[in-house]
Coordinates of C-alpha atoms and ligand atoms in Angstrom, one line a residue:
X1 CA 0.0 0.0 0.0
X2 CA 1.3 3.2 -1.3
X3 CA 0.2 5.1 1.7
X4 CA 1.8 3.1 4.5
X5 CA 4.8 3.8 3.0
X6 CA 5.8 7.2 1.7
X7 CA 3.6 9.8 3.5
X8 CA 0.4 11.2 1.0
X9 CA 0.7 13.7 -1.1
X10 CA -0.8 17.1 -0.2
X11 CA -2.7 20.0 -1.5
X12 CA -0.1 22.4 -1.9
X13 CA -1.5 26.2 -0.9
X14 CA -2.7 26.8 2.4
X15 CA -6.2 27.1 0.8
X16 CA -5.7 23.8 -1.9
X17 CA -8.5 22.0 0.3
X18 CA -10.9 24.8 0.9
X19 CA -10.9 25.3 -2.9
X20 CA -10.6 21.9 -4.0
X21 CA -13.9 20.8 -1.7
X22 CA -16.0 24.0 -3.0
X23 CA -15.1 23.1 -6.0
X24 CA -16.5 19.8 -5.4
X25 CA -19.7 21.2 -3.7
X26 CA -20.1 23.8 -6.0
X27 CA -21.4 22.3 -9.1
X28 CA -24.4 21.5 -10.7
X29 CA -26.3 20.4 -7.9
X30 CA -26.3 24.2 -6.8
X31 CA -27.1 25.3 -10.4
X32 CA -29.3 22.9 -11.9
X33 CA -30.6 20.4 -9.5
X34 CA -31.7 23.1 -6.6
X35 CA -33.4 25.1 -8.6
X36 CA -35.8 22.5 -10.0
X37 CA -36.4 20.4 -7.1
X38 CA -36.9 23.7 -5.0
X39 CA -39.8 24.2 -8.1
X40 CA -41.1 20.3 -8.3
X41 CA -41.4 20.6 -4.2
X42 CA -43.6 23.4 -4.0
X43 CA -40.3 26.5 -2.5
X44 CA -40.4 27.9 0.8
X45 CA -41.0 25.0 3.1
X46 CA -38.8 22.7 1.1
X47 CA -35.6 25.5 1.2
X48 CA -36.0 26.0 4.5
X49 CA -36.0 21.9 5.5
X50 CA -33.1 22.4 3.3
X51 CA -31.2 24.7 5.8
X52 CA -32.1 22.8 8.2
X53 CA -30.4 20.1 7.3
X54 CA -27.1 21.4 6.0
X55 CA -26.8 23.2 9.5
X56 CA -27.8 20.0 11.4
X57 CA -26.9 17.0 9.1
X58 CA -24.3 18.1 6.1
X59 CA -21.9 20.4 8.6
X60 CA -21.2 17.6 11.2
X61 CA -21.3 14.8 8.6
X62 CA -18.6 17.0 6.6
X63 CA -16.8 17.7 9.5
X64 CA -17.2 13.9 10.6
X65 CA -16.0 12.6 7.2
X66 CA -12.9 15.4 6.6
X67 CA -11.3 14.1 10.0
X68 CA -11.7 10.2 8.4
X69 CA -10.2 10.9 6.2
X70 CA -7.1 12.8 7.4
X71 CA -6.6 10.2 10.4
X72 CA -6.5 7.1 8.0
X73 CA -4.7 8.8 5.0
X74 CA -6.6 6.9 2.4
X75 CA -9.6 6.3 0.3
X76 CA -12.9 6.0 2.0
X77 CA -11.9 2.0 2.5
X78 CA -8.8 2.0 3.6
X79 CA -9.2 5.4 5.8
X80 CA -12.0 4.1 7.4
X81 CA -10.8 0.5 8.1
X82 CA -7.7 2.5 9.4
X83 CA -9.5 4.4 11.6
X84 CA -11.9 1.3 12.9
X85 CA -8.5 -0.2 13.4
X86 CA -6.9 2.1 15.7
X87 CA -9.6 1.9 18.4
X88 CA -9.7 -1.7 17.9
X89 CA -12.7 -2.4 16.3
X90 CA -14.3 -4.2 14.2
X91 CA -13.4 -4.1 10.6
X92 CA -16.7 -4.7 8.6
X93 CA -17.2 -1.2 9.4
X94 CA -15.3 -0.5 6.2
X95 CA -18.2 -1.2 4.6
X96 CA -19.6 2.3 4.8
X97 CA -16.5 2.8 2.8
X98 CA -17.6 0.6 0.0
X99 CA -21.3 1.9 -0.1
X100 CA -19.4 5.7 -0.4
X101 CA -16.6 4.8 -3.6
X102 CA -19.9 3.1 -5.4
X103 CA -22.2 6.0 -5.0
X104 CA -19.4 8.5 -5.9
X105 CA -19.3 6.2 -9.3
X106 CA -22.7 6.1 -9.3
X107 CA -23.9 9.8 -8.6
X108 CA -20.7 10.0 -11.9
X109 CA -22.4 8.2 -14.0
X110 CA -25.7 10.0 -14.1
X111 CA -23.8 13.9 -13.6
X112 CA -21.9 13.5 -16.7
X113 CA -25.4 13.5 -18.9
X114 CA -26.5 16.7 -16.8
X115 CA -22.5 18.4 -17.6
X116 CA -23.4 17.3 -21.1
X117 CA -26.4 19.5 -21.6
X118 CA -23.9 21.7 -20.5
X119 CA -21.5 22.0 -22.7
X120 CA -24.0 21.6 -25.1
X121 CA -25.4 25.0 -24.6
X122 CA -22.1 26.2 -24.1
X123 CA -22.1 25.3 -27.8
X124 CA -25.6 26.8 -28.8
X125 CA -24.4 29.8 -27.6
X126 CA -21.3 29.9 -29.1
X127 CA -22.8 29.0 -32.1
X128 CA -25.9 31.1 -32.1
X129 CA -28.6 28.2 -32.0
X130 CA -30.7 29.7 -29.2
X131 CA -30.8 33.0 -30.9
X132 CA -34.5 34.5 -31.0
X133 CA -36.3 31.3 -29.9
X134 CA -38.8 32.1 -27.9
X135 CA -40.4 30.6 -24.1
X136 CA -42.1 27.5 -26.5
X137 CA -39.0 27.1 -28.6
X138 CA -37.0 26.6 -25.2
X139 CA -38.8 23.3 -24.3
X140 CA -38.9 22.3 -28.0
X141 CA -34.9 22.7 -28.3
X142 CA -34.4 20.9 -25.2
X143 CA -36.2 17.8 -26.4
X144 CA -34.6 17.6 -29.0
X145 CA -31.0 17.9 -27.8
X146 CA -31.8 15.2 -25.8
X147 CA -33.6 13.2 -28.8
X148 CA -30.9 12.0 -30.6
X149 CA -28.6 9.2 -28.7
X150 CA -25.3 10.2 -30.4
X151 CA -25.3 14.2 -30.0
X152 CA -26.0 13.3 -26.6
X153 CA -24.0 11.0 -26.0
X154 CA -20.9 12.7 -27.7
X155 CA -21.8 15.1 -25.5
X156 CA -21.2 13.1 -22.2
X157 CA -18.2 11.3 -23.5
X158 CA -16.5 14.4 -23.7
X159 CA -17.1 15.1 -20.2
X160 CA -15.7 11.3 -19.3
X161 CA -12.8 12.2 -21.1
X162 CA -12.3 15.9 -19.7
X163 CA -12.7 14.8 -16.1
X164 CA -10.6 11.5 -16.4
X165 CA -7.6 13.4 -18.1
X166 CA -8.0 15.8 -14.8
X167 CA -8.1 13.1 -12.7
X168 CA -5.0 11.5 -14.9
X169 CA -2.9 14.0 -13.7
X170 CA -3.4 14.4 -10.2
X171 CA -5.1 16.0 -7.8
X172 CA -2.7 18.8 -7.2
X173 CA -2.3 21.1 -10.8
X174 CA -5.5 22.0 -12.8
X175 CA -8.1 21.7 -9.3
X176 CA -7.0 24.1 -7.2
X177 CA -6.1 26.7 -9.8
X178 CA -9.0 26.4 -11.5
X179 CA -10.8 26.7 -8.9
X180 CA -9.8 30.3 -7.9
X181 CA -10.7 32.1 -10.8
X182 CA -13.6 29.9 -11.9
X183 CA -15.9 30.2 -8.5
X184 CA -15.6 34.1 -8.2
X185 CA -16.4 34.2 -12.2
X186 CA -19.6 32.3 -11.8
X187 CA -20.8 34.4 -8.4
X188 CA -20.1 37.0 -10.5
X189 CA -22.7 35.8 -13.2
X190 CA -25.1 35.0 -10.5
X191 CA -25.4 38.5 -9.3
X192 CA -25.9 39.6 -12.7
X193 CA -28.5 37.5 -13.6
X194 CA -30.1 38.4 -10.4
X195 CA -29.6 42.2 -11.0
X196 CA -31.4 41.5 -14.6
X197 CA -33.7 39.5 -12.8
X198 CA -34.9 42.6 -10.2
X199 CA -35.9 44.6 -13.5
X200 CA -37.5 41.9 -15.5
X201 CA -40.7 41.9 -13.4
X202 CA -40.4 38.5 -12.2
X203 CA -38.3 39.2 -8.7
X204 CA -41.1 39.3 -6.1
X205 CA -43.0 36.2 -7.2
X206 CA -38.9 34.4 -6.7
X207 CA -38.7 35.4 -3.5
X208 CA -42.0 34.6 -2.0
X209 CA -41.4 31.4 -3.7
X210 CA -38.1 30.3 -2.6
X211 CA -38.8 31.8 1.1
X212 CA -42.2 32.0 2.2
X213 CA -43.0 29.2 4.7
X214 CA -46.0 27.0 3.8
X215 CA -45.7 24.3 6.5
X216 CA -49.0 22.7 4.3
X217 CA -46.9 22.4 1.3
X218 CA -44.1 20.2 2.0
X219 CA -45.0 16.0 1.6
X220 CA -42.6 13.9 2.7
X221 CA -41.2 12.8 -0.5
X222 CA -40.0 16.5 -0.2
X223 CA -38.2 16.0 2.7
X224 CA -36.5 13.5 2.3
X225 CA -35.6 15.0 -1.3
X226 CA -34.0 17.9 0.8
X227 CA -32.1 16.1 3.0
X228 CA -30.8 14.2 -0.1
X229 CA -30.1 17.3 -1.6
X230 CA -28.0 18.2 1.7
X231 CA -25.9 15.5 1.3
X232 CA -25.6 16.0 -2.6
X233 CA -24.7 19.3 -2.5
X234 CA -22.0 18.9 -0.3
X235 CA -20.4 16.4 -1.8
X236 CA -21.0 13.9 1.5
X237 CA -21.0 10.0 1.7
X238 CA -19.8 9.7 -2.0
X239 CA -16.0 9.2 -0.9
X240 CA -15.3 12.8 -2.6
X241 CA -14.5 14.6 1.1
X242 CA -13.2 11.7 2.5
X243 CA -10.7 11.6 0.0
X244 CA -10.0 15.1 -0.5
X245 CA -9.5 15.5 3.5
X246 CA -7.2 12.5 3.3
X247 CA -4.7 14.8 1.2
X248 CA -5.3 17.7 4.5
X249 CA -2.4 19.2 6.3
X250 CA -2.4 18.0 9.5
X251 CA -2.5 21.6 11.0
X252 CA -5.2 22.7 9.0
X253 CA -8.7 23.4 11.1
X254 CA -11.6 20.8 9.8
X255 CA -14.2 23.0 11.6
X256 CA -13.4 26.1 9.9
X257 CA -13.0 25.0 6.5
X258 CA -16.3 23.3 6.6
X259 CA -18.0 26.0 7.9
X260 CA -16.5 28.0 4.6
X261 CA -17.1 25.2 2.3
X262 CA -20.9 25.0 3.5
X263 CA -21.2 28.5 3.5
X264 CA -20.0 28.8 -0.1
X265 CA -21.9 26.8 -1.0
X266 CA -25.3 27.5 0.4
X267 CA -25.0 31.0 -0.9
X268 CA -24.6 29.8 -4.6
X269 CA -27.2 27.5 -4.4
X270 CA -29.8 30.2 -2.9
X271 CA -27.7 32.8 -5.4
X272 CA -29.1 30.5 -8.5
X273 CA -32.8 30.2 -7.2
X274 CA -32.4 33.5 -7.2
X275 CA -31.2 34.0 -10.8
X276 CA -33.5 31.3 -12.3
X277 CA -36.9 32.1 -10.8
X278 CA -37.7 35.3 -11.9
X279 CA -37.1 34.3 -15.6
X280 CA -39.5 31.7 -15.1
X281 CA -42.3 34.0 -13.4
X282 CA -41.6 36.3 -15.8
X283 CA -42.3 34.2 -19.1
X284 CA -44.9 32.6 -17.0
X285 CA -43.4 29.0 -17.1
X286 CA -44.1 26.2 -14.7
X287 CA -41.4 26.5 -12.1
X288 CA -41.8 22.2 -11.7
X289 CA -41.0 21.7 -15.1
X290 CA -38.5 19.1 -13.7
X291 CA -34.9 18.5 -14.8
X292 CA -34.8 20.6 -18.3
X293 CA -35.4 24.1 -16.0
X294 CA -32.8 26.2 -16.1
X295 CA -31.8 25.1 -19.3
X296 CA -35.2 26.2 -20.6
X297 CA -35.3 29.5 -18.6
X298 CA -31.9 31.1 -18.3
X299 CA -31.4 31.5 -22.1
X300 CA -34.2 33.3 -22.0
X301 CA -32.8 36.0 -19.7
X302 CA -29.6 36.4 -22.0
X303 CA -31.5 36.8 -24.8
X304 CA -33.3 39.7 -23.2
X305 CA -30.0 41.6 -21.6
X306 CA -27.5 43.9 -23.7
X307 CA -23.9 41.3 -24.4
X308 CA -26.4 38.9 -23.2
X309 CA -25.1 36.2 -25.9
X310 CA -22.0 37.2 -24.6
X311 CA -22.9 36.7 -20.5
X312 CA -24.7 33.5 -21.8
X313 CA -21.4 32.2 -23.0
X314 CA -19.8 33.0 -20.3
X315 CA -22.3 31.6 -17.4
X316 CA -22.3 28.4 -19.8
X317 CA -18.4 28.2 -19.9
X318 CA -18.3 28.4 -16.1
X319 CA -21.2 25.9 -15.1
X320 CA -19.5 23.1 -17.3
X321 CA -16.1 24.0 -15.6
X322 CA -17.9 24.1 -12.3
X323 CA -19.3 20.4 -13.4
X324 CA -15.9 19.1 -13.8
X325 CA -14.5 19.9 -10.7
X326 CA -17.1 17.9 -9.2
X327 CA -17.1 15.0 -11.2
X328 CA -13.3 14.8 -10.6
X329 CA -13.9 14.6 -6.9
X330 CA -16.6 12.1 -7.2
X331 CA -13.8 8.9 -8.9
X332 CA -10.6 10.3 -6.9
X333 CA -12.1 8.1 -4.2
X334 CA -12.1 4.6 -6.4
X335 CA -9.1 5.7 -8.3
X336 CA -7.1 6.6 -4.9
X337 CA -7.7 2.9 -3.8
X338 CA -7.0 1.1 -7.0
X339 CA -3.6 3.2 -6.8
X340 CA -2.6 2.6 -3.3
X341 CA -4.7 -1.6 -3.5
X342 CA -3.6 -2.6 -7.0
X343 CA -0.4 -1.2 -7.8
X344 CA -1.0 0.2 -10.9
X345 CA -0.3 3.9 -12.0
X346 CA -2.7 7.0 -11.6
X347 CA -3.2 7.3 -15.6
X348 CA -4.3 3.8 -15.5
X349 CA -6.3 3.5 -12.6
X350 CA -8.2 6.7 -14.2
X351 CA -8.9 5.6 -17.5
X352 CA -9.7 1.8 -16.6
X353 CA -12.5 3.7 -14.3
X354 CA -13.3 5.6 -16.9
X355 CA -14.2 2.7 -19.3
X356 CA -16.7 1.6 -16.9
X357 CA -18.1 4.9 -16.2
X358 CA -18.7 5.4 -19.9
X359 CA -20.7 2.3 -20.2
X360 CA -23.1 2.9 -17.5
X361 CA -23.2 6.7 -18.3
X362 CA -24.3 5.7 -22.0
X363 CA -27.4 3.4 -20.6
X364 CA -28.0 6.9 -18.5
X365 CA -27.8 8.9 -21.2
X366 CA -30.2 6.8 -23.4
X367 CA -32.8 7.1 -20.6
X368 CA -33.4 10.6 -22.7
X369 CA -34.2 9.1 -25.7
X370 CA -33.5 5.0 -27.1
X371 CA -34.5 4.1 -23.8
X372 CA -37.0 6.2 -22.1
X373 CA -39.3 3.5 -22.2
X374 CA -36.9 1.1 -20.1
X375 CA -38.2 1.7 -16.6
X376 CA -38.8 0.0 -13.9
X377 CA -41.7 1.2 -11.0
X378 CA -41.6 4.6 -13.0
X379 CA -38.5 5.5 -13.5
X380 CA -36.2 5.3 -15.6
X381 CA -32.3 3.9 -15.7
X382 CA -31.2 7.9 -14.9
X383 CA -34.0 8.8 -12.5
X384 CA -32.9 5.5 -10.3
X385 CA -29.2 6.1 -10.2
X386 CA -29.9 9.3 -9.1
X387 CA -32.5 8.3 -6.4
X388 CA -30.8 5.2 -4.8
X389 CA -27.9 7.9 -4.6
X390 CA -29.3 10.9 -3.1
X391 CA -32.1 9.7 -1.1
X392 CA -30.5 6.1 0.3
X393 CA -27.3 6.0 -0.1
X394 CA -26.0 9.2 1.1
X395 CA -28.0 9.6 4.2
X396 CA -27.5 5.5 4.9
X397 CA -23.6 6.4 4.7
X398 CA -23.9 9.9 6.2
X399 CA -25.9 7.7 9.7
X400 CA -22.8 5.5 9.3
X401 CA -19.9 7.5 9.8
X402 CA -22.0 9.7 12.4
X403 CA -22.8 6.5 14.1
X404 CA -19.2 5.2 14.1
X405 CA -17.4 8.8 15.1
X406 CA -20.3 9.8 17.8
X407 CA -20.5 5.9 19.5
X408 CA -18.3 3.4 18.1
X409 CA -14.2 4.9 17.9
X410 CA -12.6 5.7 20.9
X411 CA -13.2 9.5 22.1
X412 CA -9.6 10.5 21.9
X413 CA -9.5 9.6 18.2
X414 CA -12.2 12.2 17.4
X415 CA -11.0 15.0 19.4
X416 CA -7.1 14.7 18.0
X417 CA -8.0 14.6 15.0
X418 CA -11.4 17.9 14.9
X419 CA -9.1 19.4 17.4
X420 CA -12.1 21.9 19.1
X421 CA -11.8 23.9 21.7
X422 CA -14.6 21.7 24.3
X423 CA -17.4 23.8 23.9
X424 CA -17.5 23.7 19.8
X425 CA -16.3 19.7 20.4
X426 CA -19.5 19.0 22.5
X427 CA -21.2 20.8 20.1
X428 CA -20.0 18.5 17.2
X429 CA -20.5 15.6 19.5
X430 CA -24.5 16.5 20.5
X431 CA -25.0 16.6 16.7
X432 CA -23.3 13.3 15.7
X433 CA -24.5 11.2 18.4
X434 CA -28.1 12.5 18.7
X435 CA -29.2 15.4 16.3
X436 CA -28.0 13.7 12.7
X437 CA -28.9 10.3 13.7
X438 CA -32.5 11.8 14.6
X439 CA -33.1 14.1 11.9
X440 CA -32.0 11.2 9.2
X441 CA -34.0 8.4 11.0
X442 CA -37.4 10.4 10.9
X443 CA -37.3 11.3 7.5
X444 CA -36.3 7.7 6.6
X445 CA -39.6 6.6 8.8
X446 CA -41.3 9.3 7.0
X447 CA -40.4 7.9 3.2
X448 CA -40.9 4.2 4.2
X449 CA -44.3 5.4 5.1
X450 CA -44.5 4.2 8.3
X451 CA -45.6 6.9 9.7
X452 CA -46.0 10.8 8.9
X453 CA -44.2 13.3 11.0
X454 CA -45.0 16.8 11.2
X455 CA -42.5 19.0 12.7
X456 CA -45.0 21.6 12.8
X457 CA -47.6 19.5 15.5
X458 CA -44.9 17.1 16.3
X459 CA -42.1 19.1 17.5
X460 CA -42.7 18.4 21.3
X461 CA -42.5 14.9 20.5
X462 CA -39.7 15.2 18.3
X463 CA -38.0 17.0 21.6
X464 CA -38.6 14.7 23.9
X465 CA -37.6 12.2 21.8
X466 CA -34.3 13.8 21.9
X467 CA -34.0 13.9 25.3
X468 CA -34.4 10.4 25.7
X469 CA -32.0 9.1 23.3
X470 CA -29.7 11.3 24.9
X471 CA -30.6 10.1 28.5
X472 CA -30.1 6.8 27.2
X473 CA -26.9 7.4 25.2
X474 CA -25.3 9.1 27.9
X475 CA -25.8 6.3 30.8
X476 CA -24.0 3.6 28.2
X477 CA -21.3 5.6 27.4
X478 CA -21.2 8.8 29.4
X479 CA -19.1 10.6 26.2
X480 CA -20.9 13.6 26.0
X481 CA -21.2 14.5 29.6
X482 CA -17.2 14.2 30.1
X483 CA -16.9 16.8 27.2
X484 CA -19.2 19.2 28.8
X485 CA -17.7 19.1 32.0
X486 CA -14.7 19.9 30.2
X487 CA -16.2 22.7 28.4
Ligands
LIG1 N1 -21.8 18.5 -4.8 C1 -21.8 18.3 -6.2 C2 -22.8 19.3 -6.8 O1 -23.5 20.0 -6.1 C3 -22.2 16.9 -6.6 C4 -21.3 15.9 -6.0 C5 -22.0 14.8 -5.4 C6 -20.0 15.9 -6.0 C7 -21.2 13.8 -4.8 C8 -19.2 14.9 -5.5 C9 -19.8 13.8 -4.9 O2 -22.9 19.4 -8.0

């Protein structure tokens, strides 16, 4: 094993991580995937359940997964077995590992189609092919990019082949300077579509939809879909942090580089529902017109604003940039452990990966068009990679690593490793052991449909429950209570 050996290679600024995991985070799950579940879930309640669990799922379960991987120096497999190791436990526990490098692979295979319809407006911009279509034209031109197998499919190979010549080379040059410039550029065409977007007409209709609270409004499908998102959007339980943290400084502070990396990227997602929804209040479209959205809306806006051909190039150009540092960080987790397990070279652990990836992307890919009658209970071969991710996966994986940090290690291995001042420790430790747990296991009982839980009427409940499992918690294994009498 490579990394028992020589020590791991590094990011090499002081800010290579922070910029390396927005630029994972930051992609099109902030762009395109927000924006339309936000419509397809009805706005307000669902962003706001969103929140909720970024502050009290994604943050500790970043912060959780970051110190993993820095204390085993590996892949999520080896990291975690590492880990599991050192406090002498058992090893099956790797497991989580395993679930995490497949979904990473998995969420891949699907994101590569979406990156597609990127670049391919990148190119009907370039090229002038959305020029004076109007709001019917939009929908029309979507279908039909997505009609014809071998446009489409052209179009996701490239983006196989951009992301696994990246991931070729190393995690060290092309991320982190791309990074820099590329994440101010596309904040920077954020605000602009929102400044266009405060003139069009269609601004005040956004923001009662993306922030007006209509407990009445959210199902339970919707929650869970927004704690999915949570996990999606940062990046969690797909082996991309794990593996990024794995290459962290030892001095470096996990809690304050998640904060910033959930920060950013919180404020880019919100900054896009922004930019989208008053186009489509404006031109009166359906804001759950599902997965085509924002590529049926935001041409619209840079066909109406002066250099808008011009701004539409350029917001194009940096989403599909923004997609590849994503999809990089979603196979440096399987191509990490076939380096350091197989012994073979980083070029060829990358493009043996990518062979695979670009035979199950293709069957995604022709869920658009060859194959859109191939599904099975109602979806189709795109739809179910994407939901077994989002909505199983991640939050099964997410519970894991909580479960093993907040119960399982050994304290001390924890606390090294976060290295918190007690109050913000017992603060990580509450959530981990008590609040994630919770907060995943009720919307899990709420999507199996075993029962329907309100926060609204069921909050007291929800509270006391709480309280118990923390009563209960803390008499087997008093954890929590040494690290507030410390703090
Ligand atoms: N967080 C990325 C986005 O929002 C998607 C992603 C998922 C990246 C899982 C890595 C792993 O687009």
């Amino acid at each position: 094993m490579a990394s028992s050996g020589q020590p791991r290679i590094q990011w090499l600024g002081r800010w290579g991580f922070v910029l390396a995991a927005t630029g994972s985070a930051v992609g099109l799950g902030n762009i395109w995937k927000f924006p339309y579940i936000t419509g397809e879930y009805g706005g307000g309640a669902f962003v706001l359940v969103y929140l909720a669990c970024i502050l009290a799922v994604g943050v500790p379960v970043m912060m959780t997964e970051i110190a993993f991987g820095r204390r085993g120096r590996g892949s999520p497999i080896d990291a975690i077995r590492r880990v599991v190791s050192e406090s002498g436990r058992f090893s099956g526990w790797s497991l989580i590992g395993w679930m995490a490098m497949l979904c990473g692979f998995m969420v891949l295979s699907f994101y590569v189609v979406v990156a597609g319809w990127s670049f391919s407006y990148l190119w009907k911009m370039l090229s002038g092919g959305l020029a004076g279509s109007s709001v019917d034209d939009m929908a029309a031109i979507f279908a039909a990019n997505n009609a014809n197998p071998w446009v489409l499919g052209g179009w996701s190979t490239l983006v196989t082949l951009l992301t696994m010549l990246i991931v070729g080379k190393g995690v060290q040059e092309g991320i982190e300077k791309s990074v820099s410039w590329m994440m101010p550029g596309l904040v920077l065409m954020l605000m602009l579509l929102i400044v266009f977007g405060v003139f069009s007409g269609g601004f005040g209709d956004a923001v009662r939809f993306l922030f007006s609270f209509n407990a009445g409004s959210l199902s339970s499908a919707g929650m869970l879909a927004a704690l999915g998102h949570a996990f999606f959007t940062l990046s969690l339980a797909s082996g991309a942090i794990l593996t990024y943290g794995s290459y962290l400084p030892k001095g470096a502070s996990i809690g304050r580089t998640t904060v910033s990396v959930a920060l950013a990227d919180t404020v880019v997602a919100l900054m896009a529902g922004l930019a989208i929804f008053p186009v489509i209040f404006a031109n009166g479209m359906n804001p759950g017109e599902g997965p085509g959205l924002i590529f049926m809306s935001l041409p619209l806006a840079f066909q109406a604003m002066p250099l808008g051909t011009l701004f539409g190039i350029l917001f194009f150009l940096m989403l599909s940039m923004a997609a590849l540092t994503s999809s990089i960080s979603m196979v440096e987790a399987t191509v990490s452990w076939l380096c350091d397990n197989k012994g073979i070279t980083r070029p060829v652990a990358a493009w043996s990966t990518g062979i695979v990836l670009w035979l199950i992307s293709t069957l995604a890919m022709l869920s658009f068009n060859l194959g859109a009658d191939w599904t099975l209970a109602g979806r189709h071969f795109f739809d179910w990679l994407d939901y077994l991710t989002s909505r199983w996966m991640m939050p099964l994986g997410g519970l894991g690593m909580v479960l093993l940090a907040g119960f399982v290690l050994k304290s001390e291995t924890f606390r090294d490793e976060l290295g918190l001042a007690p109050l913000p420790y017992t603060l990580w430790l509450t959530m981990v052991r008590y609040v994630s747990p919770l907060g995943i296991l009720v919307i899990f009982v709420d999507a199996l449909g075993l029962y329907q839980v309100s926060f609204a009427q069921h909050w007291p409940w929800l509270l006391a429950i709480l309280v118990a499992m923390m009563a209960a918690g803390e008499t087997l294994s008093p954890r929590l209570r040494k690290a507030l009498k410390a703090a």
